[in-house]
mmCIF file of C-alpha atoms in Angstrom:
data_model
loop_
_atom_site.group_PDB
_atom_site.id
_atom_site.type_symbol
_atom_site.label_atom_id
_atom_site.label_comp_id
_atom_site.label_asym_id
_atom_site.label_seq_id
_atom_site.Cartn_x
_atom_site.Cartn_y
_atom_site.Cartn_z
ATOM 1 C CA MET A 1 -21.945 11.105 0.799
ATOM 2 C CA THR A 2 -19.933 14.302 1.073
ATOM 3 C CA GLU A 3 -16.679 14.169 -0.841
ATOM 4 C CA HIS A 4 -13.637 14.964 1.271
ATOM 5 C CA ALA A 5 -10.964 16.543 -0.907
ATOM 6 C CA PRO A 6 -7.602 17.368 0.687
ATOM 7 C CA SER A 7 -7.161 20.607 -1.181
ATOM 8 C CA GLY A 8 -10.231 21.638 -3.117
ATOM 9 C CA ARG A 9 -7.822 22.931 -5.754
ATOM 10 C CA ALA A 10 -9.015 22.990 -9.373
ATOM 11 C CA VAL A 11 -5.713 22.630 -11.189
ATOM 12 C CA ALA A 12 -4.454 20.980 -14.336
ATOM 13 C CA ARG A 13 -3.106 17.455 -14.043
ATOM 14 C CA PRO A 14 0.668 17.227 -14.608
ATOM 15 C CA GLU A 15 1.718 14.293 -16.724
ATOM 16 C CA PRO A 16 2.827 11.285 -14.639
ATOM 17 C CA VAL A 17 6.470 10.290 -14.913
ATOM 18 C CA PRO A 18 7.617 6.644 -14.686
ATOM 19 C CA PHE A 19 9.804 5.930 -11.669
ATOM 20 C CA GLU A 20 13.524 5.383 -12.131
ATOM 21 C CA PRO A 21 16.551 4.464 -9.996
ATOM 22 C CA GLY A 22 17.306 7.208 -7.499
ATOM 23 C CA SER A 23 13.746 7.575 -6.237
ATOM 24 C CA ILE A 24 12.994 6.408 -2.710
ATOM 25 C CA LEU A 25 10.027 4.341 -3.855
ATOM 26 C CA TRP A 26 12.353 2.555 -6.301
ATOM 27 C CA ASP A 27 14.491 1.494 -3.333
ATOM 28 C CA THR A 28 11.680 0.654 -0.908
ATOM 29 C CA MET A 29 8.421 -0.322 -2.630
ATOM 30 C CA GLY A 30 9.758 -3.622 -3.912
ATOM 31 C CA LEU A 31 11.057 -4.886 -0.586
ATOM 32 C CA TYR A 32 9.206 -7.825 0.873
ATOM 33 C CA THR A 33 9.227 -5.924 4.151
ATOM 34 C CA SER A 34 7.206 -3.143 2.481
ATOM 35 C CA ALA A 35 4.270 -5.552 2.635
ATOM 36 C CA ILE A 36 4.442 -5.572 6.431
ATOM 37 C CA ALA A 37 2.278 -2.461 6.670
ATOM 38 C CA GLY A 38 0.109 -3.637 3.773
ATOM 39 C CA ASN A 39 -2.543 -5.334 5.880
ATOM 40 C CA SER A 40 -3.128 -2.296 8.061
ATOM 41 C CA VAL A 41 -3.499 -0.194 4.911
ATOM 42 C CA PHE A 42 -6.054 -2.645 3.487
ATOM 43 C CA ILE A 43 -7.925 -2.442 6.782
ATOM 44 C CA LEU A 44 -7.910 1.373 6.622
ATOM 45 C CA GLN A 45 -9.169 1.187 3.050
ATOM 46 C CA THR A 46 -12.009 -1.217 3.856
ATOM 47 C CA MET A 47 -13.078 0.978 6.762
ATOM 48 C CA HIS A 48 -14.211 3.471 4.132
ATOM 49 C CA PRO A 49 -17.932 2.741 3.634
ATOM 50 C CA ALA A 50 -17.710 2.689 -0.173
ATOM 51 C CA ILE A 51 -14.601 0.514 -0.346
ATOM 52 C CA GLY A 52 -15.803 -1.861 2.346
ATOM 53 C CA THR A 53 -19.118 -2.323 0.547
ATOM 54 C CA VAL A 54 -17.570 -2.943 -2.878
ATOM 55 C CA VAL A 55 -14.999 -5.358 -1.408
ATOM 56 C CA ASP A 56 -17.717 -7.143 0.566
ATOM 57 C CA ARG A 57 -19.951 -7.633 -2.471
ATOM 58 C CA LEU A 58 -17.478 -8.057 -5.320
ATOM 59 C CA SER A 59 -13.932 -8.832 -4.180
ATOM 60 C CA SER A 60 -12.355 -12.292 -4.353
ATOM 61 C CA PHE A 61 -10.624 -11.833 -0.974
ATOM 62 C CA ARG A 62 -12.745 -14.602 0.617
ATOM 63 C CA ARG A 63 -12.699 -17.291 -2.079
ATOM 64 C CA ASP A 64 -9.211 -16.603 -3.487
ATOM 65 C CA PRO A 65 -7.162 -14.619 -0.941
ATOM 66 C CA LEU A 66 -3.793 -15.849 -2.193
ATOM 67 C CA GLY A 67 -4.592 -15.085 -5.823
ATOM 68 C CA ARG A 68 -5.943 -11.664 -4.909
ATOM 69 C CA ALA A 69 -2.794 -10.874 -2.925
ATOM 70 C CA ALA A 70 -0.532 -12.027 -5.777
ATOM 71 C CA ARG A 71 -2.400 -9.858 -8.295
ATOM 72 C CA SER A 72 -2.350 -6.860 -5.968
ATOM 73 C CA PHE A 73 1.384 -7.109 -5.289
ATOM 74 C CA ALA A 74 2.122 -7.506 -9.015
ATOM 75 C CA SER A 75 0.098 -4.392 -9.798
ATOM 76 C CA VAL A 76 1.780 -2.336 -7.073
ATOM 77 C CA GLN A 77 5.212 -3.432 -8.284
ATOM 78 C CA THR A 78 4.279 -2.435 -11.824
ATOM 79 C CA TRP A 79 3.414 1.102 -10.682
ATOM 80 C CA VAL A 80 6.987 1.707 -9.573
ATOM 81 C CA TYR A 81 9.127 -0.668 -11.648
ATOM 82 C CA GLY A 82 7.156 -0.956 -14.876
ATOM 83 C CA GLY A 83 8.466 2.088 -16.743
ATOM 84 C CA ARG A 84 5.907 3.129 -19.355
ATOM 85 C CA THR A 85 3.912 0.011 -18.467
ATOM 86 C CA ALA A 86 3.124 1.743 -15.155
ATOM 87 C CA ILE A 87 1.113 4.387 -17.036
ATOM 88 C CA GLU A 88 -0.768 1.641 -18.879
ATOM 89 C CA GLU A 89 -1.396 -0.155 -15.574
ATOM 90 C CA GLY A 90 -2.990 2.982 -14.138
ATOM 91 C CA ARG A 91 -5.362 3.118 -17.107
ATOM 92 C CA ARG A 92 -6.077 -0.616 -16.853
ATOM 93 C CA LEU A 93 -7.039 -0.320 -13.192
ATOM 94 C CA ARG A 94 -9.430 2.528 -13.929
ATOM 95 C CA GLU A 95 -11.083 0.494 -16.692
ATOM 96 C CA MET A 96 -11.250 -2.599 -14.493
ATOM 97 C CA HIS A 97 -12.996 -0.675 -11.700
ATOM 98 C CA LYS A 98 -15.485 1.172 -13.939
ATOM 99 C CA PRO A 99 -18.286 -1.376 -13.615
ATOM 100 C CA LEU A 100 -17.760 -2.024 -9.892
ATOM 101 C CA SER A 101 -20.615 -0.681 -7.783
ATOM 102 C CA ALA A 102 -22.557 -2.121 -4.862
ATOM 103 C CA VAL A 103 -25.377 -1.282 -2.484
ATOM 104 C CA ASP A 104 -24.849 -1.470 1.278
ATOM 105 C CA GLU A 105 -27.241 -2.760 3.958
ATOM 106 C CA GLU A 106 -28.838 0.674 4.260
ATOM 107 C CA GLY A 107 -29.597 0.896 0.547
ATOM 108 C CA ARG A 108 -26.840 3.369 -0.316
ATOM 109 C CA SER A 109 -25.082 2.869 -3.630
ATOM 110 C CA HIS A 110 -21.274 3.013 -3.784
ATOM 111 C CA HIS A 111 -19.022 3.105 -6.825
ATOM 112 C CA ALA A 112 -15.370 2.041 -6.850
ATOM 113 C CA LEU A 113 -14.354 4.968 -9.068
ATOM 114 C CA SER A 114 -15.929 7.729 -6.988
ATOM 115 C CA ALA A 115 -13.243 10.335 -6.394
ATOM 116 C CA GLU A 116 -13.046 10.063 -2.597
ATOM 117 C CA PRO A 117 -12.611 6.273 -2.232
ATOM 118 C CA TRP A 118 -10.327 6.067 -5.274
ATOM 119 C CA ALA A 119 -8.103 8.745 -3.739
ATOM 120 C CA TRP A 120 -8.258 7.163 -0.249
ATOM 121 C CA VAL A 121 -6.937 3.838 -1.573
ATOM 122 C CA HIS A 122 -3.905 5.642 -2.979
ATOM 123 C CA LEU A 123 -3.338 8.165 -0.191
ATOM 124 C CA THR A 124 -3.203 5.541 2.540
ATOM 125 C CA GLY A 125 0.107 4.561 0.922
ATOM 126 C CA PHE A 126 1.925 7.604 2.275
ATOM 127 C CA TYR A 127 0.749 6.731 5.782
ATOM 128 C CA ALA A 128 2.094 3.197 5.223
ATOM 129 C CA ALA A 129 5.463 4.500 4.012
ATOM 130 C CA VAL A 130 5.916 6.764 7.032
ATOM 131 C CA THR A 131 4.755 4.054 9.442
ATOM 132 C CA ALA A 132 6.976 1.375 7.886
ATOM 133 C CA SER A 133 9.927 3.754 8.167
ATOM 134 C CA LYS A 134 9.106 4.446 11.811
ATOM 135 C CA TYR A 135 8.997 0.787 12.831
ATOM 136 C CA PHE A 136 10.785 -1.351 10.256
ATOM 137 C CA ALA A 137 13.523 0.677 8.558
ATOM 138 C CA PRO A 138 17.120 0.809 9.829
ATOM 139 C CA GLU A 139 16.540 4.543 10.388
ATOM 140 C CA PRO A 140 13.276 6.533 10.236
ATOM 141 C CA MET A 141 12.964 8.976 7.360
ATOM 142 C CA ASP A 142 14.127 12.504 8.059
ATOM 143 C CA ASP A 143 12.124 15.546 6.941
ATOM 144 C CA ALA A 144 13.839 15.777 3.540
ATOM 145 C CA GLU A 145 13.203 12.096 2.834
ATOM 146 C CA GLN A 146 9.576 12.425 3.883
ATOM 147 C CA GLN A 147 9.168 15.335 1.486
ATOM 148 C CA GLN A 148 10.730 13.331 -1.341
ATOM 149 C CA VAL A 149 8.472 10.356 -0.645
ATOM 150 C CA PHE A 150 5.456 12.677 -0.487
ATOM 151 C CA ASP A 151 6.348 14.175 -3.883
ATOM 152 C CA GLU A 152 6.818 10.685 -5.295
ATOM 153 C CA PHE A 153 3.398 9.659 -3.996
ATOM 154 C CA LEU A 154 1.854 12.656 -5.753
ATOM 155 C CA ASN A 155 3.397 11.387 -8.980
ATOM 156 C CA LEU A 156 2.136 7.891 -8.214
ATOM 157 C CA GLY A 157 -1.347 9.329 -7.705
ATOM 158 C CA ARG A 158 -1.172 10.744 -11.219
ATOM 159 C CA ILE A 159 -0.078 7.362 -12.580
ATOM 160 C CA LEU A 160 -3.195 5.922 -10.921
ATOM 161 C CA ARG A 161 -5.293 8.778 -12.347
ATOM 162 C CA VAL A 162 -6.448 10.107 -8.983
ATOM 163 C CA PRO A 163 -8.289 13.407 -9.592
ATOM 164 C CA GLU A 164 -5.844 16.248 -9.059
ATOM 165 C CA ARG A 165 -8.211 18.058 -6.681
ATOM 166 C CA MET A 166 -7.998 15.050 -4.360
ATOM 167 C CA LEU A 167 -4.209 15.230 -3.964
ATOM 168 C CA PRO A 168 -2.956 17.253 -0.976
ATOM 169 C CA GLY A 169 -0.564 20.082 -1.722
ATOM 170 C CA THR A 170 1.659 19.704 1.353
ATOM 171 C CA ILE A 171 2.505 17.138 4.002
ATOM 172 C CA ASP A 172 0.675 19.180 6.646
ATOM 173 C CA GLU A 173 -2.384 19.247 4.396
ATOM 174 C CA TYR A 174 -2.075 15.492 3.972
ATOM 175 C CA TRP A 175 -2.116 14.795 7.719
ATOM 176 C CA ALA A 176 -5.082 17.125 8.255
ATOM 177 C CA TYR A 177 -6.937 15.232 5.515
ATOM 178 C CA PHE A 178 -5.869 11.820 6.848
ATOM 179 C CA ASP A 179 -6.915 12.571 10.438
ATOM 180 C CA ASP A 180 -10.256 13.963 9.242
ATOM 181 C CA MET A 181 -10.931 10.848 7.163
ATOM 182 C CA VAL A 182 -10.126 8.513 10.051
ATOM 183 C CA GLU A 183 -12.217 10.535 12.484
ATOM 184 C CA ASN A 184 -15.225 11.467 10.358
ATOM 185 C CA THR A 185 -15.499 9.076 7.402
ATOM 186 C CA LEU A 186 -14.127 5.653 8.345
ATOM 187 C CA VAL A 187 -16.417 3.163 10.070
ATOM 188 C CA PRO A 188 -15.862 -0.185 11.840
ATOM 189 C CA HIS A 189 -16.802 -2.020 8.649
ATOM 190 C CA LYS A 190 -17.359 -5.752 8.930
ATOM 191 C CA VAL A 191 -14.869 -6.397 6.114
ATOM 192 C CA ALA A 192 -12.056 -4.734 8.068
ATOM 193 C CA LEU A 193 -12.827 -6.911 11.094
ATOM 194 C CA GLU A 194 -13.119 -9.999 8.883
ATOM 195 C CA VAL A 195 -9.698 -9.346 7.342
ATOM 196 C CA LEU A 196 -8.163 -9.318 10.823
ATOM 197 C CA ASP A 197 -10.044 -12.446 11.848
ATOM 198 C CA ARG A 198 -8.965 -14.406 8.750
ATOM 199 C CA MET A 199 -5.263 -13.655 9.042
ATOM 200 C CA ASP A 200 -4.394 -16.811 11.007
ATOM 201 C CA LYS A 201 -6.917 -19.051 9.224
ATOM 202 C CA LEU A 202 -5.968 -21.527 6.506
ATOM 203 C CA PRO A 203 -7.031 -19.960 3.182
ATOM 204 C CA PRO A 204 -9.215 -21.924 0.765
ATOM 205 C CA GLY A 205 -7.412 -23.626 -2.072
ATOM 206 C CA VAL A 206 -4.571 -25.129 -0.046
ATOM 207 C CA PRO A 207 -4.226 -28.752 -1.278
ATOM 208 C CA ALA A 208 -5.397 -31.336 1.244
ATOM 209 C CA PRO A 209 -1.988 -33.057 1.599
ATOM 210 C CA LEU A 210 -0.387 -29.743 2.564
ATOM 211 C CA ARG A 211 -3.006 -28.625 5.047
ATOM 212 C CA PRO A 212 -1.581 -30.410 8.148
ATOM 213 C CA VAL A 213 1.793 -28.731 7.550
ATOM 214 C CA ALA A 214 0.439 -25.377 6.362
ATOM 215 C CA ALA A 215 -2.142 -24.857 9.126
ATOM 216 C CA PRO A 216 0.238 -24.349 12.090
ATOM 217 C CA LEU A 217 2.616 -22.256 9.957
ATOM 218 C CA ILE A 218 -0.171 -19.976 8.768
ATOM 219 C CA ALA A 219 -1.570 -19.743 12.299
ATOM 220 C CA ALA A 220 1.795 -18.592 13.686
ATOM 221 C CA THR A 221 2.604 -16.137 10.887
ATOM 222 C CA GLY A 222 -0.985 -14.937 10.856
ATOM 223 C CA ARG A 223 -0.938 -14.100 14.559
ATOM 224 C CA LEU A 224 2.257 -12.116 14.046
ATOM 225 C CA GLY A 225 0.725 -10.417 10.999
ATOM 226 C CA ARG A 226 -2.396 -9.479 12.957
ATOM 227 C CA PHE A 227 -0.279 -8.112 15.800
ATOM 228 C CA ILE A 228 1.714 -5.953 13.368
ATOM 229 C CA SER A 229 -1.440 -4.871 11.535
ATOM 230 C CA VAL A 230 -3.168 -3.752 14.730
ATOM 231 C CA GLY A 231 -0.034 -1.988 15.938
ATOM 232 C CA THR A 232 0.480 -0.059 12.715
ATOM 233 C CA LEU A 233 -3.081 1.238 12.557
ATOM 234 C CA PRO A 234 -3.630 4.810 13.754
ATOM 235 C CA PRO A 235 -4.965 4.810 17.334
ATOM 236 C CA ALA A 236 -8.261 6.395 16.266
ATOM 237 C CA ALA A 237 -8.856 3.576 13.755
ATOM 238 C CA ARG A 238 -8.020 0.954 16.399
ATOM 239 C CA ASP A 239 -10.530 2.567 18.729
ATOM 240 C CA LYS A 240 -13.256 2.471 16.073
ATOM 241 C CA LEU A 241 -12.616 -1.232 15.517
ATOM 242 C CA GLY A 242 -12.624 -1.950 19.244
ATOM 243 C CA LEU A 243 -9.011 -3.164 19.223
ATOM 244 C CA SER A 244 -6.845 -2.922 22.321
ATOM 245 C CA TRP A 245 -3.187 -1.881 22.282
ATOM 246 C CA SER A 246 -1.026 -1.565 25.372
ATOM 247 C CA LYS A 247 2.341 0.021 26.119
ATOM 248 C CA ALA A 248 3.760 -3.503 26.320
ATOM 249 C CA ASP A 249 2.366 -4.238 22.856
ATOM 250 C CA GLU A 250 4.063 -1.108 21.550
ATOM 251 C CA ARG A 251 7.394 -2.173 23.037
ATOM 252 C CA ARG A 252 7.062 -5.620 21.449
ATOM 253 C CA LEU A 253 6.256 -4.105 18.059
ATOM 254 C CA ARG A 254 9.287 -1.832 18.221
ATOM 255 C CA ALA A 255 11.488 -4.813 19.164
ATOM 256 C CA VAL A 256 10.166 -6.825 16.213
ATOM 257 C CA GLY A 257 10.687 -3.811 13.987
ATOM 258 C CA GLN A 258 14.299 -3.422 15.070
ATOM 259 C CA VAL A 259 15.030 -7.050 14.168
ATOM 260 C CA ILE A 260 13.438 -6.594 10.739
ATOM 261 C CA GLY A 261 15.099 -3.236 10.118
ATOM 262 C CA ARG A 262 18.583 -4.423 11.032
ATOM 263 C CA SER A 263 18.437 -7.813 9.302
ATOM 264 C CA THR A 264 16.841 -6.846 5.984
ATOM 265 C CA PRO A 265 19.870 -4.952 4.558
ATOM 266 C CA LEU A 266 22.035 -8.024 5.275
ATOM 267 C CA LEU A 267 19.988 -10.235 2.949
ATOM 268 C CA PRO A 268 20.923 -10.737 -0.732
ATOM 269 C CA GLU A 269 19.050 -8.436 -3.086
ATOM 270 C CA ARG A 270 17.231 -11.376 -4.682
ATOM 271 C CA VAL A 271 15.825 -12.304 -1.265
ATOM 272 C CA ARG A 272 15.004 -8.736 -0.184
ATOM 273 C CA TYR A 273 13.047 -7.736 -3.282
ATOM 274 C CA MET A 274 9.923 -9.107 -4.927
ATOM 275 C CA PRO A 275 10.439 -10.562 -8.436
ATOM 276 C CA ILE A 276 9.318 -7.591 -10.556
ATOM 277 C CA ALA A 277 11.374 -5.181 -8.459
ATOM 278 C CA TYR A 278 14.436 -7.429 -8.524
ATOM 279 C CA ARG A 279 14.334 -7.851 -12.300
ATOM 280 C CA ALA A 280 13.763 -4.125 -12.825
ATOM 281 C CA ARG A 281 16.744 -3.256 -10.658
ATOM 282 C CA GLN A 282 18.882 -5.772 -12.562
ATOM 283 C CA ALA A 283 17.765 -4.332 -15.888
ATOM 284 C CA ALA A 284 18.453 -0.768 -14.757
ATOM 285 C CA ARG A 285 22.009 -1.666 -13.769
ATOM 286 C CA ALA A 286 22.556 -3.448 -17.087
ATOM 287 C CA GLN A 287 21.282 -0.397 -18.962
ATOM 288 C CA GLU A 288 23.613 1.853 -16.985
ATOM 289 C CA LYS A 289 26.588 -0.372 -17.833
ATOM 290 C CA LEU A 290 25.616 -0.249 -21.506
ATOM 291 C CA ARG A 291 25.489 3.545 -21.370
ATOM 292 C CA GLU A 292 28.961 3.618 -19.812
ATOM 293 C CA VAL A 293 30.331 1.397 -22.569
ATOM 294 C CA LEU A 294 28.706 3.494 -25.282
ATOM 295 C CA ASP A 295 29.953 6.732 -23.730
ATOM 296 C CA THR A 296 33.545 5.448 -23.704
ATOM 297 C CA ARG A 297 33.554 3.659 -27.073
ATOM 298 C CA PRO A 298 36.320 4.556 -29.573
ATOM 299 C CA LEU A 299 35.212 7.158 -32.113
#
């Protein structure tokens, strides 16, 4: 398989820097609403032949979807809110994925740590951030905010130990790379289609007494989740998967997005943010108050 590198640059890797208050990812990555675009990103990732094959053969997404989701969200939160632990988490993920390889139906071998799929998993995140801002934020990001988020994603790529040559140098370079990947590398992988199909199905592991109550709830939320996932995919990816999307669907998605974007800031912080993010934000404010007290102490 030909490796698609955004830049082809052979440059030294800058040291990753833990995220702190003041970064856009600090304010957005921990929101529960940030997960809204998560399914479409997972679909984009599994449309990559290597990722789809490894997930198909080795992932727990079929037998333990809830556990897999919980572990994934905890890891993502650690990248942004973990301080120095974020750097350790990047190393841990690399070690965890070292032995993961699989052979597809055509006899081709794929490895989880190959540069192109490892980079694609990370770089789909910038697409998700821009798309979530477009549909689900109170206001879409302006150019300056997009540039800041892009720079923050480059730093995040270094935390995750993505090869430096695989990181795009500019936003324009990113979109050229992204469009090329969607057009020329992604395929209608069966795992991507299976993820969509399973979204409104009761996951395994739900206790029998809860199933009559959980089934209709999961069916309703799953249908909404599938609708949002299909709508937030790039049109070229939808076409490859054979998914339809009408102008009426687009209007409905924008209406749903407006409700989410306007209501989220009204919620208490504890309800808006996932647990790791909420605790990190609390701790950062406490540390800032301590600094203020120390700076004004009698000497």
